[in-house]
Amino acid sequence: MKRLSITLALFFILFGLKAQQEVIQKIESAKDFYADIALQIWSNPELGYLETESSALLQKTLSDAGFAVKAGVAAIPTAFVAEFGSGKPVIGIMAEFDALPGVSQDAVPFRQPVTEGGAGHACGHHLFGTASVAAGIAVKQWMEANGVKGTIRVFGTPAEEGGGGKVYMARAGLVSDVDAMLHWHPSSRNNAGANSSLANISTKFRFYGVASHAAAAPERGKSALDGVEAMNFMVNLMREHVPQETRMHYVITRGGEAPNVVPAFAESYHYVRHPDANVVKDIFQKMVAAAEGAAKGTQTTMEYEIINGVYNLMPNETLARVMHKNLETVGGVNYDAEELKFAQEMIEGFEGIEVSPADAEKIDPFLVQEKGTGGSTDVGDISWLVPTAGLGTATWVPGTSAHTWQAVAAGGTSIGIKGMMVAAKTLALTAMDLLKNPEIASKAKAELKNRQGEGFVYEALVGDRKAPLDYRK
């Protein structure tokens, strides 16, 4: 009997490995198809909430593959949900596709904008969205071929870059029945740890004064720019009196039209970040107080608009370990001779960074990071509601920072495509594990509930405002 049990166990292990390899091979065989989709989006970079063509292309790809697609969800024209199957478990995969302003770049290892001042995929979301779609389609085909029950959903999530699309989708209840959520992000490394991020509130502060001739009748004017500068001075003084993990940064988006006219309107755009969303809310209120004081002191009036607000990522070790195991199965990115030359030329331009093209082949050790550092993401809100796991893959040359021309350049080459395929395969294998073993999601839910703490109630940091569909216009 014992020998029979061992034999059955080995059979199921080998059967599972065979299924994994078949899915990996199926995704790889469609590499050119998905590369074409990703590069179409890369060649037509669209900013947040304006991703009409990018969203439509991904929707069509899913619809053609047999998914039921619902567009315009959460009152966002470019957001969508694509679904296949029925019943539990419900496994979600998120797909992003927005670009960034001002980082246009050709697919070459030196600075060469395609359009001076134009947009570019400096965070690799053209790869992000395409890999997630590829994974969803591969899982759907595997479910059909093997009679697997459950539901696979691909969530098209616009405007991650400062627009917070996922926040409004979460607030609309679109993830309320999801058992586990998967995502990934382009990177210069391959990793799948249980990581956190920084919570963030971003706000535009608008000051209104009275215009006047700055030389002939300055006493009749009230400078809105004075209000902005007074606020920014006080906010900078705050830096000494906030927790050390805090990050505050701003730009003046409007400062007046001409030096000889007292500005009647001025605006500054502020971010405040911290690993804890509650700390962010507290510092934000102090920032508002500084703006109110600045308006009073300069005899101007002030109003503010919260543009975006996101929670810190909630790590989920249960799901992350499954993701990491599958990333190790898939492996990293191997360069051919042409890609190696591209990478070496780019790395020569990185000052003070010791990296090698061979680093793209490596898989980072598994890591649990409870406290966030670096950037912010609207995935954070989803992760407080649904057990969530993600990974990064080497779509960029090792040593590359996000939001740079170097990231845009590599993302338009076979280097980016290879990293994208690693992500698609890893996401697909992880979704398969969750569909075959619903107990993994149950364990992940228990971990999430424990991390949330007693009495947790989700409240979006953006309040009840509608999605800022014009924030990039």
Tab-separated table of C-alpha atoms in Angstrom:
chain	number	residue	atom	x	y	z
A	1	MET	CA	0.000	0.000	0.000
A	2	LYS	CA	2.858	2.372	0.879
A	3	ARG	CA	4.575	1.632	-2.446
A	4	LEU	CA	1.270	2.353	-4.239
A	5	SER	CA	0.948	5.710	-2.477
A	6	ILE	CA	4.488	6.669	-3.463
A	7	THR	CA	3.833	5.603	-7.040
A	8	LEU	CA	0.643	7.699	-7.200
A	9	ALA	CA	2.460	10.691	-5.729
A	10	LEU	CA	5.204	10.408	-8.325
A	11	PHE	CA	2.587	10.070	-11.073
A	12	PHE	CA	0.846	13.290	-10.040
A	13	ILE	CA	4.170	15.131	-9.742
A	14	LEU	CA	5.238	14.011	-13.199
A	15	PHE	CA	1.778	14.778	-14.613
A	16	GLY	CA	1.968	18.265	-13.114
A	17	LEU	CA	5.458	18.866	-14.505
A	18	LYS	CA	4.304	17.721	-17.938
A	19	ALA	CA	1.388	20.189	-17.822
A	20	GLN	CA	3.750	22.984	-16.785
A	21	GLN	CA	6.132	22.283	-19.653
A	22	GLU	CA	3.276	22.123	-22.155
A	23	VAL	CA	1.993	25.545	-21.056
A	24	ILE	CA	5.499	27.036	-21.091
A	25	GLN	CA	6.037	25.702	-24.613
A	26	LYS	CA	2.647	26.958	-25.778
A	27	ILE	CA	3.405	30.486	-24.548
A	28	GLU	CA	6.870	30.370	-26.109
A	29	SER	CA	5.437	29.256	-29.437
A	30	ALA	CA	3.272	32.418	-29.461
A	31	LYS	CA	6.232	34.687	-28.712
A	32	ASP	CA	6.151	36.513	-32.047
A	33	PHE	CA	2.397	37.090	-31.735
A	34	TYR	CA	2.702	38.681	-28.302
A	35	ALA	CA	5.873	40.577	-29.250
A	36	ASP	CA	3.923	42.235	-32.046
A	37	ILE	CA	1.180	43.320	-29.613
A	38	ALA	CA	3.666	44.697	-27.070
A	39	LEU	CA	5.614	46.617	-29.717
A	40	GLN	CA	2.428	48.077	-31.189
A	41	ILE	CA	1.662	49.538	-27.765
A	42	TRP	CA	5.308	50.632	-27.303
A	43	SER	CA	5.191	52.450	-30.655
A	44	ASN	CA	2.006	54.282	-29.690
A	45	PRO	CA	2.554	55.308	-26.038
A	46	GLU	CA	-0.692	56.552	-24.493
A	47	LEU	CA	-0.920	58.383	-21.169
A	48	GLY	CA	-3.147	57.450	-18.249
A	49	TYR	CA	-6.890	57.250	-18.962
A	50	LEU	CA	-6.113	58.088	-22.610
A	51	GLU	CA	-5.003	54.542	-23.573
A	52	THR	CA	-7.832	54.044	-26.070
A	53	GLU	CA	-5.941	52.046	-28.696
A	54	SER	CA	-3.781	50.085	-26.230
A	55	SER	CA	-6.800	48.988	-24.213
A	56	ALA	CA	-8.785	48.125	-27.338
A	57	LEU	CA	-5.918	45.965	-28.680
A	58	LEU	CA	-5.655	43.959	-25.452
A	59	GLN	CA	-9.439	43.593	-25.266
A	60	LYS	CA	-9.618	42.317	-28.828
A	61	THR	CA	-6.818	39.824	-28.175
A	62	LEU	CA	-8.727	38.410	-25.211
A	63	SER	CA	-12.067	38.432	-26.989
A	64	ASP	CA	-10.595	36.631	-30.004
A	65	ALA	CA	-9.252	33.992	-27.593
A	66	GLY	CA	-12.725	33.319	-26.173
A	67	PHE	CA	-12.924	35.610	-23.151
A	68	ALA	CA	-16.088	37.542	-22.333
A	69	VAL	CA	-14.917	41.157	-22.161
A	70	LYS	CA	-16.695	43.955	-20.325
A	71	ALA	CA	-15.299	47.400	-21.194
A	72	GLY	CA	-15.660	50.759	-19.489
A	73	VAL	CA	-15.951	49.309	-15.987
A	74	ALA	CA	-15.853	51.563	-12.893
A	75	ALA	CA	-16.895	54.490	-15.136
A	76	ILE	CA	-13.421	54.443	-16.741
A	77	PRO	CA	-13.523	54.165	-20.557
A	78	THR	CA	-10.211	52.276	-20.879
A	79	ALA	CA	-10.719	49.882	-17.938
A	80	PHE	CA	-11.992	46.366	-18.645
A	81	VAL	CA	-12.559	42.916	-17.170
A	82	ALA	CA	-12.148	39.791	-19.324
A	83	GLU	CA	-13.449	36.487	-17.968
A	84	PHE	CA	-13.421	32.799	-18.787
A	85	GLY	CA	-14.962	29.944	-16.810
A	86	SER	CA	-17.344	29.947	-13.878
A	87	GLY	CA	-17.432	29.281	-10.181
A	88	LYS	CA	-14.659	29.087	-7.638
A	89	PRO	CA	-11.828	29.695	-7.317
A	90	VAL	CA	-11.682	33.060	-9.052
A	91	ILE	CA	-8.111	33.962	-10.007
A	92	GLY	CA	-7.326	37.458	-11.263
A	93	ILE	CA	-4.393	38.737	-13.312
A	94	MET	CA	-3.871	42.493	-13.592
A	95	ALA	CA	-2.730	44.200	-16.801
A	96	GLU	CA	-1.382	47.753	-17.108
A	97	PHE	CA	-0.768	49.673	-20.338
A	98	ASP	CA	-0.243	53.411	-19.692
A	99	ALA	CA	2.904	55.344	-20.652
A	100	LEU	CA	4.739	58.283	-19.078
A	101	PRO	CA	5.076	61.840	-20.408
A	102	GLY	CA	8.366	63.324	-21.592
A	103	VAL	CA	10.455	60.151	-22.002
A	104	SER	CA	10.163	59.380	-25.699
A	105	GLN	CA	13.044	57.169	-26.805
A	106	ASP	CA	14.006	54.945	-29.726
A	107	ALA	CA	15.117	51.333	-29.215
A	108	VAL	CA	18.832	52.194	-29.183
A	109	PRO	CA	21.397	52.184	-26.327
A	110	PHE	CA	21.978	55.949	-26.460
A	111	ARG	CA	19.691	58.946	-25.949
A	112	GLN	CA	17.578	59.415	-29.048
A	113	PRO	CA	13.955	60.543	-28.599
A	114	VAL	CA	11.447	59.452	-31.215
A	115	THR	CA	9.447	62.624	-30.546
A	116	GLU	CA	11.088	65.412	-28.562
A	117	GLY	CA	9.112	65.815	-25.346
A	118	GLY	CA	6.779	62.952	-26.269
A	119	ALA	CA	5.542	60.067	-24.155
A	120	GLY	CA	7.295	56.738	-23.740
A	121	HIS	CA	6.881	53.399	-21.968
A	122	ALA	CA	9.491	54.126	-19.318
A	123	CYS	CA	7.838	51.728	-16.870
A	124	GLY	CA	7.309	48.961	-19.403
A	125	HIS	CA	3.538	48.763	-19.152
A	126	HIS	CA	3.318	47.747	-22.815
A	127	LEU	CA	5.050	44.554	-21.713
A	128	PHE	CA	3.037	44.350	-18.491
A	129	GLY	CA	-0.347	44.330	-20.194
A	130	THR	CA	0.695	41.977	-22.968
A	131	ALA	CA	2.279	39.373	-20.655
A	132	SER	CA	-0.785	39.350	-18.410
A	133	VAL	CA	-3.038	38.807	-21.423
A	134	ALA	CA	-0.746	36.026	-22.683
A	135	ALA	CA	-0.854	34.325	-19.271
A	136	GLY	CA	-4.628	34.587	-19.081
A	137	ILE	CA	-5.076	33.044	-22.527
A	138	ALA	CA	-2.638	30.213	-21.751
A	139	VAL	CA	-4.480	29.390	-18.524
A	140	LYS	CA	-7.831	29.450	-20.347
A	141	GLN	CA	-6.527	26.987	-22.947
A	142	TRP	CA	-5.153	24.722	-20.209
A	143	MET	CA	-8.496	24.809	-18.350
A	144	GLU	CA	-10.382	23.837	-21.511
A	145	ALA	CA	-7.954	21.032	-22.404
A	146	ASN	CA	-8.067	19.504	-18.919
A	147	GLY	CA	-11.630	20.208	-17.765
A	148	VAL	CA	-10.438	22.446	-14.920
A	149	LYS	CA	-13.194	24.232	-13.013
A	150	GLY	CA	-12.995	27.818	-11.826
A	151	THR	CA	-12.718	31.313	-13.267
A	152	ILE	CA	-9.785	33.207	-14.749
A	153	ARG	CA	-10.106	36.991	-15.067
A	154	VAL	CA	-7.825	39.531	-16.671
A	155	PHE	CA	-8.290	43.046	-15.271
A	156	GLY	CA	-7.324	45.870	-17.623
A	157	THR	CA	-6.179	48.560	-15.205
A	158	PRO	CA	-5.421	51.997	-16.706
A	159	ALA	CA	-3.494	54.988	-15.389
A	160	GLU	CA	-1.242	53.319	-12.840
A	161	GLU	CA	1.175	56.229	-13.232
A	162	GLY	CA	-0.462	58.711	-10.888
A	163	GLY	CA	-4.053	58.127	-11.962
A	164	GLY	CA	-4.876	55.252	-9.610
A	165	GLY	CA	-7.106	53.233	-11.940
A	166	LYS	CA	-7.112	50.192	-9.664
A	167	VAL	CA	-8.341	52.299	-6.730
A	168	TYR	CA	-11.582	53.102	-8.544
A	169	MET	CA	-11.953	49.512	-9.729
A	170	ALA	CA	-11.488	48.299	-6.157
A	171	ARG	CA	-13.926	50.885	-4.827
A	172	ALA	CA	-16.481	49.754	-7.431
A	173	GLY	CA	-16.367	46.225	-5.996
A	174	LEU	CA	-14.846	44.588	-9.071
A	175	VAL	CA	-12.517	42.383	-6.999
A	176	SER	CA	-14.940	41.496	-4.208
A	177	ASP	CA	-15.266	37.821	-5.236
A	178	VAL	CA	-11.654	37.276	-6.346
A	179	ASP	CA	-9.798	34.600	-4.353
A	180	ALA	CA	-6.257	35.564	-5.393
A	181	MET	CA	-4.763	38.295	-7.567
A	182	LEU	CA	-1.549	38.105	-9.574
A	183	HIS	CA	0.513	40.835	-11.197
A	184	TRP	CA	4.040	41.576	-12.333
A	185	HIS	CA	6.225	44.509	-13.277
A	186	PRO	CA	9.090	45.121	-15.692
A	187	SER	CA	12.435	45.413	-13.920
A	188	SER	CA	16.175	45.008	-14.325
A	189	ARG	CA	16.125	41.873	-12.134
A	190	ASN	CA	14.104	38.688	-11.677
A	191	ASN	CA	12.425	38.373	-8.289
A	192	ALA	CA	9.182	37.286	-6.647
A	193	GLY	CA	9.398	38.102	-2.965
A	194	ALA	CA	6.693	39.158	-0.531
A	195	ASN	CA	7.311	42.888	-0.898
A	196	SER	CA	5.630	46.072	0.231
A	197	SER	CA	5.690	49.630	-1.157
A	198	LEU	CA	4.979	53.197	-0.063
A	199	ALA	CA	1.483	54.527	0.450
A	200	ASN	CA	0.976	57.839	-1.325
A	201	ILE	CA	-1.366	60.808	-1.560
A	202	SER	CA	-0.783	63.189	-4.473
A	203	THR	CA	-2.517	66.562	-4.525
A	204	LYS	CA	-2.722	69.744	-6.559
A	205	PHE	CA	-2.860	72.927	-4.429
A	206	ARG	CA	-4.338	75.884	-6.316
A	207	PHE	CA	-3.951	79.493	-5.151
A	208	TYR	CA	-6.012	82.413	-6.433
A	209	GLY	CA	-4.949	86.037	-6.104
A	210	VAL	CA	-5.487	89.351	-7.894
A	211	ALA	CA	-3.582	90.353	-11.022
A	212	SER	CA	-2.009	93.774	-11.314
A	213	HIS	CA	0.888	95.539	-13.019
A	214	ALA	CA	3.927	94.379	-11.077
A	215	ALA	CA	5.743	97.738	-11.444
A	216	ALA	CA	3.019	100.373	-11.843
A	217	ALA	CA	0.540	99.101	-9.241
A	218	PRO	CA	1.993	96.181	-7.247
A	219	GLU	CA	0.061	97.253	-4.133
A	220	ARG	CA	-3.196	96.395	-5.903
A	221	GLY	CA	-2.151	92.805	-6.592
A	222	LYS	CA	-2.230	89.662	-4.485
A	223	SER	CA	0.225	87.078	-5.772
A	224	ALA	CA	-1.000	83.506	-6.088
A	225	LEU	CA	2.641	82.544	-6.672
A	226	ASP	CA	3.502	83.980	-3.254
A	227	GLY	CA	0.913	81.560	-1.836
A	228	VAL	CA	2.513	78.606	-3.605
A	229	GLU	CA	6.029	79.601	-2.521
A	230	ALA	CA	4.956	80.224	1.074
A	231	MET	CA	3.305	76.812	1.204
A	232	ASN	CA	6.304	75.068	-0.310
A	233	PHE	CA	8.630	76.790	2.160
A	234	MET	CA	6.560	75.533	5.091
A	235	VAL	CA	6.312	72.032	3.636
A	236	ASN	CA	10.089	71.947	3.296
A	237	LEU	CA	10.411	72.968	6.956
A	238	MET	CA	8.179	69.982	7.814
A	239	ARG	CA	10.851	67.573	6.570
A	240	GLU	CA	12.624	67.836	9.933
A	241	HIS	CA	9.492	66.805	11.789
A	242	VAL	CA	8.146	63.779	9.942
A	243	PRO	CA	9.143	60.099	10.278
A	244	GLN	CA	12.412	59.419	8.481
A	245	GLU	CA	10.834	56.991	5.988
A	246	THR	CA	8.662	59.838	4.645
A	247	ARG	CA	9.148	61.097	1.100
A	248	MET	CA	7.738	64.482	0.046
A	249	HIS	CA	8.273	65.997	-3.400
A	250	TYR	CA	6.592	68.599	-5.556
A	251	VAL	CA	6.683	70.646	-8.726
A	252	ILE	CA	5.205	74.060	-9.489
A	253	THR	CA	2.897	73.374	-12.414
A	254	ARG	CA	1.715	76.989	-12.839
A	255	GLY	CA	3.647	80.013	-11.606
A	256	GLY	CA	2.241	82.889	-13.606
A	257	GLU	CA	2.396	84.103	-17.185
A	258	ALA	CA	4.805	87.054	-17.187
A	259	PRO	CA	7.165	88.675	-14.634
A	260	ASN	CA	5.468	92.055	-14.969
A	261	VAL	CA	2.033	90.657	-14.055
A	262	VAL	CA	1.208	89.730	-10.460
A	263	PRO	CA	0.069	86.093	-10.864
A	264	ALA	CA	-3.654	85.650	-10.268
A	265	PHE	CA	-3.323	81.856	-10.337
A	266	ALA	CA	-0.590	79.429	-9.340
A	267	GLU	CA	-0.507	75.711	-8.650
A	268	SER	CA	1.857	73.173	-7.104
A	269	TYR	CA	1.622	69.387	-7.309
A	270	HIS	CA	2.696	67.508	-4.147
A	271	TYR	CA	3.330	63.864	-3.260
A	272	VAL	CA	3.630	62.538	0.284
A	273	ARG	CA	4.687	58.903	0.792
A	274	HIS	CA	5.313	56.579	3.723
A	275	PRO	CA	5.229	52.795	4.334
A	276	ASP	CA	2.041	53.261	6.417
A	277	ALA	CA	-1.116	54.729	4.842
A	278	ASN	CA	-2.245	56.144	8.213
A	279	VAL	CA	0.975	58.139	8.529
A	280	VAL	CA	0.480	59.451	4.988
A	281	LYS	CA	-3.007	60.670	5.927
A	282	ASP	CA	-1.638	62.460	9.007
A	283	ILE	CA	1.186	64.206	7.125
A	284	PHE	CA	-1.222	65.158	4.350
A	285	GLN	CA	-3.434	67.013	6.851
A	286	LYS	CA	-0.360	68.949	8.024
A	287	MET	CA	0.366	69.791	4.392
A	288	VAL	CA	-3.173	71.124	3.991
A	289	ALA	CA	-2.699	73.243	7.137
A	290	ALA	CA	0.481	74.693	5.631
A	291	ALA	CA	-1.439	75.583	2.457
A	292	GLU	CA	-4.191	77.242	4.483
A	293	GLY	CA	-1.624	79.245	6.441
A	294	ALA	CA	0.120	80.285	3.228
A	295	ALA	CA	-3.156	81.526	1.755
A	296	LYS	CA	-3.958	83.519	4.873
A	297	GLY	CA	-0.489	85.047	5.015
A	298	THR	CA	-0.527	86.105	1.365
A	299	GLN	CA	-4.175	87.233	1.306
A	300	THR	CA	-4.984	84.720	-1.398
A	301	THR	CA	-7.496	81.896	-1.502
A	302	MET	CA	-6.658	78.209	-1.835
A	303	GLU	CA	-8.345	74.999	-2.877
A	304	TYR	CA	-6.886	71.543	-3.341
A	305	GLU	CA	-7.712	68.422	-5.309
A	306	ILE	CA	-6.533	64.947	-4.339
A	307	ILE	CA	-5.392	63.507	-7.658
A	308	ASN	CA	-4.395	60.070	-6.417
A	309	GLY	CA	-4.115	58.115	-3.192
A	310	VAL	CA	-2.861	54.545	-2.855
A	311	TYR	CA	-2.233	52.114	-0.014
A	312	ASN	CA	1.098	50.428	0.606
A	313	LEU	CA	1.386	46.930	-0.863
A	314	MET	CA	0.272	44.206	1.537
A	315	PRO	CA	2.806	41.358	1.237
A	316	ASN	CA	1.414	37.822	1.098
A	317	GLU	CA	4.068	35.222	1.765
A	318	THR	CA	1.768	32.299	0.987
A	319	LEU	CA	1.191	33.391	-2.605
A	320	ALA	CA	4.665	34.858	-3.071
A	321	ARG	CA	6.360	31.524	-2.341
A	322	VAL	CA	4.261	29.848	-5.022
A	323	MET	CA	5.168	32.621	-7.461
A	324	HIS	CA	8.874	32.364	-6.594
A	325	LYS	CA	8.877	28.591	-7.113
A	326	ASN	CA	7.407	29.046	-10.570
A	327	LEU	CA	9.848	31.815	-11.458
A	328	GLU	CA	12.697	29.433	-10.630
A	329	THR	CA	11.085	26.827	-12.893
A	330	VAL	CA	10.871	29.293	-15.793
A	331	GLY	CA	14.330	30.835	-15.267
A	332	GLY	CA	15.779	34.231	-16.129
A	333	VAL	CA	16.722	36.032	-19.350
A	334	ASN	CA	19.612	34.891	-21.556
A	335	TYR	CA	21.096	37.354	-24.058
A	336	ASP	CA	22.225	36.491	-27.555
A	337	ALA	CA	25.281	38.230	-29.067
A	338	GLU	CA	23.345	41.257	-30.340
A	339	GLU	CA	21.503	41.732	-27.034
A	340	LEU	CA	24.779	41.386	-25.132
A	341	LYS	CA	26.323	44.167	-27.212
A	342	PHE	CA	23.298	46.410	-26.579
A	343	ALA	CA	23.450	45.728	-22.826
A	344	GLN	CA	27.191	46.328	-22.546
A	345	GLU	CA	26.937	49.648	-24.366
A	346	MET	CA	24.143	50.787	-22.095
A	347	ILE	CA	25.873	49.642	-18.899
A	348	GLU	CA	28.956	51.689	-19.847
A	349	GLY	CA	26.800	54.791	-19.381
A	350	PHE	CA	25.782	53.897	-15.802
A	351	GLU	CA	28.012	55.772	-13.376
A	352	GLY	CA	28.872	54.133	-10.060
A	353	ILE	CA	26.780	51.000	-10.702
A	354	GLU	CA	28.498	47.622	-10.774
A	355	VAL	CA	26.370	45.209	-12.812
A	356	SER	CA	26.852	42.605	-15.516
A	357	PRO	CA	24.615	41.571	-18.429
A	358	ALA	CA	24.725	38.073	-16.915
A	359	ASP	CA	22.683	39.397	-13.957
A	360	ALA	CA	19.602	39.122	-16.195
A	361	GLU	CA	19.916	35.330	-15.968
A	362	LYS	CA	19.786	35.247	-12.157
A	363	ILE	CA	16.785	34.751	-9.890
A	364	ASP	CA	16.996	36.753	-6.669
A	365	PRO	CA	16.625	34.803	-3.401
A	366	PHE	CA	13.168	34.821	-1.844
A	367	LEU	CA	12.710	37.839	0.414
A	368	VAL	CA	9.976	39.049	2.760
A	369	GLN	CA	9.931	42.852	2.969
A	370	GLU	CA	7.348	44.036	5.482
A	371	LYS	CA	8.094	47.756	5.179
A	372	GLY	CA	7.940	49.436	1.797
A	373	THR	CA	10.643	51.496	0.130
A	374	GLY	CA	10.982	53.131	-3.266
A	375	GLY	CA	7.831	53.879	-5.213
A	376	SER	CA	4.074	53.530	-4.903
A	377	THR	CA	1.479	51.600	-6.849
A	378	ASP	CA	-2.284	51.316	-6.992
A	379	VAL	CA	-1.814	47.550	-6.698
A	380	GLY	CA	-1.585	48.412	-2.994
A	381	ASP	CA	-5.333	48.982	-2.702
A	382	ILE	CA	-6.100	45.642	-4.352
A	383	SER	CA	-3.660	43.859	-2.039
A	384	TRP	CA	-5.547	45.036	1.067
A	385	LEU	CA	-8.743	43.471	-0.303
A	386	VAL	CA	-7.536	40.311	-2.070
A	387	PRO	CA	-4.463	38.125	-1.424
A	388	THR	CA	-1.999	39.439	-3.997
A	389	ALA	CA	1.399	38.358	-5.310
A	390	GLY	CA	3.661	39.794	-7.962
A	391	LEU	CA	7.033	39.414	-9.594
A	392	GLY	CA	9.567	41.425	-11.510
A	393	THR	CA	11.474	40.205	-14.551
A	394	ALA	CA	14.559	41.506	-16.345
A	395	THR	CA	12.929	43.334	-19.228
A	396	TRP	CA	15.565	46.070	-18.850
A	397	VAL	CA	19.346	45.912	-18.934
A	398	PRO	CA	20.701	45.211	-15.416
A	399	GLY	CA	21.274	48.461	-13.540
A	400	THR	CA	18.472	50.327	-15.338
A	401	SER	CA	16.141	52.490	-13.285
A	402	ALA	CA	12.445	52.740	-14.053
A	403	HIS	CA	11.142	55.973	-15.609
A	404	THR	CA	14.275	56.494	-17.703
A	405	TRP	CA	15.024	56.542	-21.417
A	406	GLN	CA	17.103	53.397	-20.882
A	407	ALA	CA	13.955	51.558	-19.741
A	408	VAL	CA	12.055	52.751	-22.826
A	409	ALA	CA	14.902	51.682	-25.116
A	410	ALA	CA	15.253	48.122	-23.805
A	411	GLY	CA	11.489	47.739	-23.700
A	412	GLY	CA	11.384	48.203	-27.451
A	413	THR	CA	13.885	45.409	-28.134
A	414	SER	CA	14.055	41.628	-27.880
A	415	ILE	CA	15.497	42.098	-24.366
A	416	GLY	CA	12.159	43.470	-23.213
A	417	ILE	CA	10.256	40.744	-25.054
A	418	LYS	CA	12.298	37.976	-23.426
A	419	GLY	CA	11.616	39.393	-19.968
A	420	MET	CA	7.935	39.690	-20.851
A	421	MET	CA	7.785	36.010	-21.768
A	422	VAL	CA	9.362	35.019	-18.433
A	423	ALA	CA	6.579	36.958	-16.708
A	424	ALA	CA	3.802	35.437	-18.836
A	425	LYS	CA	4.990	31.909	-18.132
A	426	THR	CA	5.404	32.512	-14.382
A	427	LEU	CA	1.967	34.107	-14.057
A	428	ALA	CA	0.373	31.236	-15.970
A	429	LEU	CA	2.022	28.531	-13.848
A	430	THR	CA	1.025	30.324	-10.660
A	431	ALA	CA	-2.606	30.697	-11.750
A	432	MET	CA	-2.627	26.977	-12.620
A	433	ASP	CA	-1.371	26.091	-9.137
A	434	LEU	CA	-4.130	28.180	-7.569
A	435	LEU	CA	-6.841	26.643	-9.743
A	436	LYS	CA	-5.624	23.100	-9.028
A	437	ASN	CA	-5.138	23.740	-5.299
A	438	PRO	CA	-7.829	26.088	-3.902
A	439	GLU	CA	-6.454	25.548	-0.411
A	440	ILE	CA	-3.523	27.825	-1.305
A	441	ALA	CA	-5.888	30.769	-1.759
A	442	SER	CA	-7.668	29.872	1.487
A	443	LYS	CA	-4.371	29.977	3.358
A	444	ALA	CA	-3.475	33.254	1.629
A	445	LYS	CA	-6.816	34.750	2.701
A	446	ALA	CA	-6.152	33.804	6.301
A	447	GLU	CA	-2.742	35.504	6.075
A	448	LEU	CA	-4.325	38.638	4.608
A	449	LYS	CA	-6.938	38.806	7.364
A	450	ASN	CA	-4.231	38.484	10.007
A	451	ARG	CA	-2.161	41.259	8.423
A	452	GLN	CA	-5.190	43.567	8.075
A	453	GLY	CA	-5.762	43.504	11.823
A	454	GLU	CA	-9.004	43.594	13.773
A	455	GLY	CA	-11.763	45.799	12.443
A	456	PHE	CA	-10.123	46.754	9.161
A	457	VAL	CA	-12.477	48.578	6.803
A	458	TYR	CA	-11.215	49.673	3.403
A	459	GLU	CA	-11.561	53.388	2.718
A	460	ALA	CA	-9.998	54.698	-0.470
A	461	LEU	CA	-7.511	57.505	0.153
A	462	VAL	CA	-9.074	59.413	-2.744
A	463	GLY	CA	-12.379	59.620	-0.869
A	464	ASP	CA	-15.475	59.633	-3.056
A	465	ARG	CA	-14.031	61.555	-5.979
A	466	LYS	CA	-14.456	60.204	-9.503
A	467	ALA	CA	-11.477	58.949	-11.481
A	468	PRO	CA	-9.490	61.972	-12.770
A	469	LEU	CA	-9.903	61.104	-16.420
A	470	ASP	CA	-8.337	64.406	-17.499
A	471	TYR	CA	-5.287	64.398	-15.234
A	472	ARG	CA	-2.906	63.915	-18.174
A	473	LYS	CA	-4.605	66.405	-20.502
